[in-house]
mmCIF file with all atom_site columns, C-alpha atoms in Angstrom:
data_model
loop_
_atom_site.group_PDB
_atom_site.id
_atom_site.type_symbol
_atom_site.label_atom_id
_atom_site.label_alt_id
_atom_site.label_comp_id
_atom_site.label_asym_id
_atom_site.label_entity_id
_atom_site.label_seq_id
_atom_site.pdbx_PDB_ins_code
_atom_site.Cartn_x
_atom_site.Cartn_y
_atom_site.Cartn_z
_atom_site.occupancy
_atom_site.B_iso_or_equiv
_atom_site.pdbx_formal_charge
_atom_site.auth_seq_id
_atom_site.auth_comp_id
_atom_site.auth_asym_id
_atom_site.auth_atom_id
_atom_site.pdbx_PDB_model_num
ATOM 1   C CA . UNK A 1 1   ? 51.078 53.036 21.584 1.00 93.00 ? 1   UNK A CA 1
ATOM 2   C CA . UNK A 1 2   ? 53.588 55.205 20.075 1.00 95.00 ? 2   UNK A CA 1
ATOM 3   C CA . UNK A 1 3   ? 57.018 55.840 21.977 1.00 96.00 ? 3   UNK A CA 1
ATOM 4   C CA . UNK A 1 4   ? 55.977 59.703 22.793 1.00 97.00 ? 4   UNK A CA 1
ATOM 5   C CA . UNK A 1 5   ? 52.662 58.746 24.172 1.00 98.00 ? 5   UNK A CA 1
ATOM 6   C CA . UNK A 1 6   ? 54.672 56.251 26.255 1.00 98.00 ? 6   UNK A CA 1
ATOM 7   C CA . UNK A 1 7   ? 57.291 58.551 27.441 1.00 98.00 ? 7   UNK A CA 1
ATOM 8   C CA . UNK A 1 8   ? 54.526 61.387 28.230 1.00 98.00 ? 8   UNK A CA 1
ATOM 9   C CA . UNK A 1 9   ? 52.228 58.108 30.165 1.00 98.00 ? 9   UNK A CA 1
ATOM 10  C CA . UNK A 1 10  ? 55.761 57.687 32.849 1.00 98.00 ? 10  UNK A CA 1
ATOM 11  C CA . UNK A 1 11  ? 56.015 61.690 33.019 1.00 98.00 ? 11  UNK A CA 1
ATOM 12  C CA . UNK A 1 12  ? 52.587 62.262 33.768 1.00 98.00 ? 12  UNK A CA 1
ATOM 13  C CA . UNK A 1 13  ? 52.322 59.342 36.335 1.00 98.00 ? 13  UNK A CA 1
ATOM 14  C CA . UNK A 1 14  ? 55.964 60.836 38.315 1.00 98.00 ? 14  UNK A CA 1
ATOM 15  C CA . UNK A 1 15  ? 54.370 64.062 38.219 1.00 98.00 ? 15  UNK A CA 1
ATOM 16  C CA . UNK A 1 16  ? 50.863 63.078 39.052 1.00 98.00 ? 16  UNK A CA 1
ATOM 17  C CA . UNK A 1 17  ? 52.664 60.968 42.197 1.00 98.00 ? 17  UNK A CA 1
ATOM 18  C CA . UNK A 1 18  ? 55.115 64.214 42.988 1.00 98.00 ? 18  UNK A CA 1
ATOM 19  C CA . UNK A 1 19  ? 52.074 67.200 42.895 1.00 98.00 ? 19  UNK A CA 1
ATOM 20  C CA . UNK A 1 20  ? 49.335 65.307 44.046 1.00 97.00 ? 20  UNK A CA 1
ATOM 21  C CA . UNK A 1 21  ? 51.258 64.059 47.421 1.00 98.00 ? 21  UNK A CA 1
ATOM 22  C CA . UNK A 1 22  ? 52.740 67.637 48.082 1.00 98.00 ? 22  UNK A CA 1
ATOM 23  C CA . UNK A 1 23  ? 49.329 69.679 46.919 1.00 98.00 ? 23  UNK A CA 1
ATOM 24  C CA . UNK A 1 24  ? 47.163 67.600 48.859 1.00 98.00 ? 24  UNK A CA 1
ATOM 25  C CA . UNK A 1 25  ? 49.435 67.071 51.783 1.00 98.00 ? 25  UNK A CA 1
ATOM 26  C CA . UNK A 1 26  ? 50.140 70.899 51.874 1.00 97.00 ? 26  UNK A CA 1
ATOM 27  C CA . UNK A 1 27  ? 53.989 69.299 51.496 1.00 97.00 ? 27  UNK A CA 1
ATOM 28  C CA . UNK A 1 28  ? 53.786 66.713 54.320 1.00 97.00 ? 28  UNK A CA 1
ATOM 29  C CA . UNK A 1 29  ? 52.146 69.154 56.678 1.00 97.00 ? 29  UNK A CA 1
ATOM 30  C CA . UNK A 1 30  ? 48.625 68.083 56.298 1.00 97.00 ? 30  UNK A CA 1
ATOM 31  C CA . UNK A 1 31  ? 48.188 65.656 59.254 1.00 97.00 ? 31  UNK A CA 1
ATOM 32  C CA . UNK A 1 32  ? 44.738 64.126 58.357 1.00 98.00 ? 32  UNK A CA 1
ATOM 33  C CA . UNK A 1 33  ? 45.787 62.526 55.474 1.00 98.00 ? 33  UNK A CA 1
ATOM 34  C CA . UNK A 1 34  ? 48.551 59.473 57.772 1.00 98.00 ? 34  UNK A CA 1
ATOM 35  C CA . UNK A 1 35  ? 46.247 59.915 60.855 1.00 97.00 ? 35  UNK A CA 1
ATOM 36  C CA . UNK A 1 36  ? 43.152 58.592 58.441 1.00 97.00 ? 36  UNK A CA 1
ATOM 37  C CA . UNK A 1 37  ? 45.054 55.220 57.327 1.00 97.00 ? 37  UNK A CA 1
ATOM 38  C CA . UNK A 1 38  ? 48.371 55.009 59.224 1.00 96.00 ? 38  UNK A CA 1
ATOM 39  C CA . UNK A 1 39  ? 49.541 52.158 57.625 1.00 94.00 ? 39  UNK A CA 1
ATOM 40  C CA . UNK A 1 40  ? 49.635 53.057 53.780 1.00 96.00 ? 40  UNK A CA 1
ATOM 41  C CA . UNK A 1 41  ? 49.527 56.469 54.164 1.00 97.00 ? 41  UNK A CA 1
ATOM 42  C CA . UNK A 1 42  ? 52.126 57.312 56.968 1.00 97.00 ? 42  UNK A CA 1
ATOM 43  C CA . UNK A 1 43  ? 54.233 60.540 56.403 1.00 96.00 ? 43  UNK A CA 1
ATOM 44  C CA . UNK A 1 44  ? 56.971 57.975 55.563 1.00 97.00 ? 44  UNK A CA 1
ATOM 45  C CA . UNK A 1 45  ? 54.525 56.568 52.937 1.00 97.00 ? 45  UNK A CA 1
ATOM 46  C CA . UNK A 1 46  ? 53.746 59.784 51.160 1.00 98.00 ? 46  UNK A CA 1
ATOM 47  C CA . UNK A 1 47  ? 57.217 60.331 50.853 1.00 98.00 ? 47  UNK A CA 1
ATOM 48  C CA . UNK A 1 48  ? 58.151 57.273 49.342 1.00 97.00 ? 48  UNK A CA 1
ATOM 49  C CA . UNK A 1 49  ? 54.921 58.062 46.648 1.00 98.00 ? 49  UNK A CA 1
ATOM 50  C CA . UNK A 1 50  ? 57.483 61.092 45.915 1.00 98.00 ? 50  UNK A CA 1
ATOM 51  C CA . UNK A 1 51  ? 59.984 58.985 45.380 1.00 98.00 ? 51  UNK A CA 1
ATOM 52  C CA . UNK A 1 52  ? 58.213 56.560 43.096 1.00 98.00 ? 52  UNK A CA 1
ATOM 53  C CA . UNK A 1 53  ? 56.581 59.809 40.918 1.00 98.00 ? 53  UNK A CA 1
ATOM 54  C CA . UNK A 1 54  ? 60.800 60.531 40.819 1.00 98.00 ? 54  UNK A CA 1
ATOM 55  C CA . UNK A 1 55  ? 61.447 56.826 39.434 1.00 98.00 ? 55  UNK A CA 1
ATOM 56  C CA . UNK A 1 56  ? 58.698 56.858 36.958 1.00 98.00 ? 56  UNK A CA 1
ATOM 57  C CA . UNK A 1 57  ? 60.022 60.085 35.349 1.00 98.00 ? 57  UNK A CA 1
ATOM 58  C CA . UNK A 1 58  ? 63.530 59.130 35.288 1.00 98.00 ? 58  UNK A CA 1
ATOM 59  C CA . UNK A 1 59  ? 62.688 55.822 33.405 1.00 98.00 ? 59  UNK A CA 1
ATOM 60  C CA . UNK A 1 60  ? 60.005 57.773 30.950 1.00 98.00 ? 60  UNK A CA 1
ATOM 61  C CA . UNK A 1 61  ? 63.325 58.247 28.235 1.00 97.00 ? 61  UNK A CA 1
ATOM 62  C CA . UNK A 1 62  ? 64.362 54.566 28.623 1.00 97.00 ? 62  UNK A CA 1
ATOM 63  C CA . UNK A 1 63  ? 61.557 52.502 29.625 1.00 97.00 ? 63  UNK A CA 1
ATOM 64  C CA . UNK A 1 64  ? 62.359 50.142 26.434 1.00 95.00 ? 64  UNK A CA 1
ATOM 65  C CA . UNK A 1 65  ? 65.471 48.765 28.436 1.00 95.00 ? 65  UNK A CA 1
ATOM 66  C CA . UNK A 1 66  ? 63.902 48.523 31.628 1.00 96.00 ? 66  UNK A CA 1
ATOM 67  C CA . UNK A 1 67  ? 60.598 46.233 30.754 1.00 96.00 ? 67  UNK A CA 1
ATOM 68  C CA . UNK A 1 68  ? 60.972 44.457 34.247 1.00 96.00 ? 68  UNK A CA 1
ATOM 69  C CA . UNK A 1 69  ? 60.904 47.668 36.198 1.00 97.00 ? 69  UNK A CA 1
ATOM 70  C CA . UNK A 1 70  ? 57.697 48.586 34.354 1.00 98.00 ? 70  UNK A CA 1
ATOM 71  C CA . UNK A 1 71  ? 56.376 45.167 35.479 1.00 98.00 ? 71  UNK A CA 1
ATOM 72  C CA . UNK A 1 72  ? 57.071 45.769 38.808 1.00 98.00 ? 72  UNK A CA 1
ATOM 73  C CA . UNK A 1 73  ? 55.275 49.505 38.429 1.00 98.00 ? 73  UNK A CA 1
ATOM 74  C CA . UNK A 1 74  ? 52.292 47.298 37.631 1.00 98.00 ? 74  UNK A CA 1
ATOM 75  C CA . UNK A 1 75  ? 52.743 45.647 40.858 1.00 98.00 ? 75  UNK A CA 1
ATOM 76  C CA . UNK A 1 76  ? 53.403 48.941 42.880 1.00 98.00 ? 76  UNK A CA 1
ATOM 77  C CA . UNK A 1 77  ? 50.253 50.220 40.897 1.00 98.00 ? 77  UNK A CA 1
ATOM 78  C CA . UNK A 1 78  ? 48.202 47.201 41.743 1.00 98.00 ? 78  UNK A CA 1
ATOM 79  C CA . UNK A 1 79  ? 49.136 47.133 45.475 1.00 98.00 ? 79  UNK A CA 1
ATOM 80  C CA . UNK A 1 80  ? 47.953 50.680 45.860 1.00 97.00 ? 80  UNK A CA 1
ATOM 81  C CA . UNK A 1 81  ? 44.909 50.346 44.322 1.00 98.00 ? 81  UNK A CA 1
ATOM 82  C CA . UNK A 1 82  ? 44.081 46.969 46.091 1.00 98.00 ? 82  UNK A CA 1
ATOM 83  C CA . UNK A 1 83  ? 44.662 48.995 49.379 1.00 97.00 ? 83  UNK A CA 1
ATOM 84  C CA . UNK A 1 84  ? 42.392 52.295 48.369 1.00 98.00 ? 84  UNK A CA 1
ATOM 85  C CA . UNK A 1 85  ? 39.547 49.766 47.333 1.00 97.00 ? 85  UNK A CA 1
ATOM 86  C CA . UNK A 1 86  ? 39.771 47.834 50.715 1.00 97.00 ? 86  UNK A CA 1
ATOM 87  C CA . UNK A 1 87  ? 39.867 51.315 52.749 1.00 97.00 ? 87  UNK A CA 1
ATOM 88  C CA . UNK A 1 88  ? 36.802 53.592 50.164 1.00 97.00 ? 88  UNK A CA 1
ATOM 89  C CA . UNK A 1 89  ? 34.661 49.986 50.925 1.00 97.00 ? 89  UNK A CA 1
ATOM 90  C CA . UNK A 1 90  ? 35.302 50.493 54.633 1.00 97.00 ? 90  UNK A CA 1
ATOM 91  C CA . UNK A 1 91  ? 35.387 53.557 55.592 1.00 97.00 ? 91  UNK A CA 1
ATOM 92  C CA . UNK A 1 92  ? 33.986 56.965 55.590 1.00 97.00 ? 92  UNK A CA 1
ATOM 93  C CA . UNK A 1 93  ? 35.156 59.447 53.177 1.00 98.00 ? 93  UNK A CA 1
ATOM 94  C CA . UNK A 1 94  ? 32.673 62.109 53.953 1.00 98.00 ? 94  UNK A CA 1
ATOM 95  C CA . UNK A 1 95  ? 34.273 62.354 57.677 1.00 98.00 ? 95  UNK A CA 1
ATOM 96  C CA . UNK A 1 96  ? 37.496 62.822 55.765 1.00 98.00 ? 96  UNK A CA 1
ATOM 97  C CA . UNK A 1 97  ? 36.109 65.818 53.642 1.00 98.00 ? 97  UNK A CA 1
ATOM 98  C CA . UNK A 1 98  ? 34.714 66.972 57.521 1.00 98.00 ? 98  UNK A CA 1
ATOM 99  C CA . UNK A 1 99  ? 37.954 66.952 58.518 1.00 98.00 ? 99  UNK A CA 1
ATOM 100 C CA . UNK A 1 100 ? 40.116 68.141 55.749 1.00 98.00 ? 100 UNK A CA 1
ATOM 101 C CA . UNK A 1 101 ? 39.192 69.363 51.936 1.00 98.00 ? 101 UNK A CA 1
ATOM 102 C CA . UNK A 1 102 ? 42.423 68.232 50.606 1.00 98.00 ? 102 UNK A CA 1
ATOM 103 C CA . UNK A 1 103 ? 42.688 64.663 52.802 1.00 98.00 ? 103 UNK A CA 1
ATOM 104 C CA . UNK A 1 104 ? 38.811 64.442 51.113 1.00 98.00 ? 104 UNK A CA 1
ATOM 105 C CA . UNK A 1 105 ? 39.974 64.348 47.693 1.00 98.00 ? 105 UNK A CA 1
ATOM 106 C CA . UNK A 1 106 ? 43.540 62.586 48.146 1.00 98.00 ? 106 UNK A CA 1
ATOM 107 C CA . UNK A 1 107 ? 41.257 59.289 49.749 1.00 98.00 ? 107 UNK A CA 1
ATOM 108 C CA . UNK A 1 108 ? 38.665 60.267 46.684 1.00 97.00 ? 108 UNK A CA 1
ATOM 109 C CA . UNK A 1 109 ? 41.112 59.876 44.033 1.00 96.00 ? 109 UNK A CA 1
ATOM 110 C CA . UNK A 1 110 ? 44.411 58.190 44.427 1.00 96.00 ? 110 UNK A CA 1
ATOM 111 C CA . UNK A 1 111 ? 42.753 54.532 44.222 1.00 96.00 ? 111 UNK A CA 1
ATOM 112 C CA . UNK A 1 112 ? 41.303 55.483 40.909 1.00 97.00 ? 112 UNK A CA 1
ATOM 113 C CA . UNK A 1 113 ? 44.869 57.159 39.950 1.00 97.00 ? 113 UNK A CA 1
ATOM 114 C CA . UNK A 1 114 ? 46.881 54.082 40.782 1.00 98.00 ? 114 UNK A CA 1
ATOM 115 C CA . UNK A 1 115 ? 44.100 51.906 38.959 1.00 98.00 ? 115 UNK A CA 1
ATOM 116 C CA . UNK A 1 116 ? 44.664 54.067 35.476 1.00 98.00 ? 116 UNK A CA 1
ATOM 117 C CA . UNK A 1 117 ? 48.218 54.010 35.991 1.00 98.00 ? 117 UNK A CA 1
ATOM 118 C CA . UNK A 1 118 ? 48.613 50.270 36.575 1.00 98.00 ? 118 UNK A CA 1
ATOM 119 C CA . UNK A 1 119 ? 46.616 49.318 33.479 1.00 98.00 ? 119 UNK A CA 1
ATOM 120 C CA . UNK A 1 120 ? 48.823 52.119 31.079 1.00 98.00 ? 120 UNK A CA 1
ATOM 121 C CA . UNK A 1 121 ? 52.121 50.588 32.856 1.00 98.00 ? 121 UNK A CA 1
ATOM 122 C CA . UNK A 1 122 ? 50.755 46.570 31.879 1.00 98.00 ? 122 UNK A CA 1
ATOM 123 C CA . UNK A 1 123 ? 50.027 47.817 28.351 1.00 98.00 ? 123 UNK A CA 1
ATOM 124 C CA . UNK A 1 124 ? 53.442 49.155 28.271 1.00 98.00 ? 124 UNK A CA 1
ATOM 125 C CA . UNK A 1 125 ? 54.686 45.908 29.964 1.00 98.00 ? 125 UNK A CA 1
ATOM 126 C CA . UNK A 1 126 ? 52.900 43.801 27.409 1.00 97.00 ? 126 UNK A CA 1
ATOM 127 C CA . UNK A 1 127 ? 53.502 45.959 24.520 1.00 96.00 ? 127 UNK A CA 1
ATOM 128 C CA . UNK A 1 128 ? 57.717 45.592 25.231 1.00 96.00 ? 128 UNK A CA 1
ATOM 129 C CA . UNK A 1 129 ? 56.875 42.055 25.692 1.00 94.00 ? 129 UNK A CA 1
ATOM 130 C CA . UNK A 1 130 ? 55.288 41.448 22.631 1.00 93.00 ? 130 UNK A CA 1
ATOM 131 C CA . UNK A 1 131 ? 58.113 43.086 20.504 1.00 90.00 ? 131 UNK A CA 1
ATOM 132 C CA . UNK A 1 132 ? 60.902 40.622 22.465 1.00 82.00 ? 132 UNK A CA 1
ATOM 133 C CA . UNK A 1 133 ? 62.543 43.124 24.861 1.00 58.00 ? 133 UNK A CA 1
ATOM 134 C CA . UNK A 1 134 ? 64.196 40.573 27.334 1.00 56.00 ? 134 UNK A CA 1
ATOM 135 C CA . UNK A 1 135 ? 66.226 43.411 29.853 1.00 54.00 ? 135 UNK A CA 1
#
């Protein structure tokens, strides 16, 4: 993968993080979206998916120094995805989409998101770790 495809890869995960929570959560005011799964998706939750979008596009110009904090994006990644699997296998989403349009696609979709993102972050991981980047 070629250094501009990388940097684009962190910008469009920070944004998809930053425009997907505020869109969908009509910028934290959409209530169905924590009252559906409390735990991962509190208010306090979607913020802090802000905040990661916000770290994955200030590392996009210097991801080559940082190949540990991409590892542990991989991890984030993973964790979110392990948790939208559990919930989609469990629960309802067309009572969601009753509820709210926007919660309907959020629960449709961010699983998948984190899933794509997590395997672009490992292929950046394993790429820097391949070429002997030891920061």
């Amino acid at each position: 993968m070629s250094t501009l495809f990388i940097r684009n890869g962190f910008i469009a995960a920070g944004l998809a993080n930053i425009l997907a929570v505020l869109l969908l959560s009509r910028v934290f005011t959409n209530t169905v979206i924590p009252e559906t799964d409390p735990v991962v998706m509190s208010s306090f939750g979607l913020l802090m998916i802000v905040v990661w979008g916000l770290v994955f596009l200030a590392v996009a110009p210097s991801y080559q120094q940082v190949k540990w904090v991409v590892g542990a994006f991989v991890v984030e990644k993973l964790v979110y995805a392990v948790a939208w699997f559990r919930w989609i296998t469990t629960h309802d989403v067309a009572a969601v989409y009753a509820k709210d349009l926007f919660a309907g696609i959020f629960y449709s979709v961010y699983g998948l998101n984190d899933f794509l993102f997590m395997l672009f972050f490992a292929a950046v991981f394993f790429q820097l770790h391949k070429a002997g980047s030891n920061l």
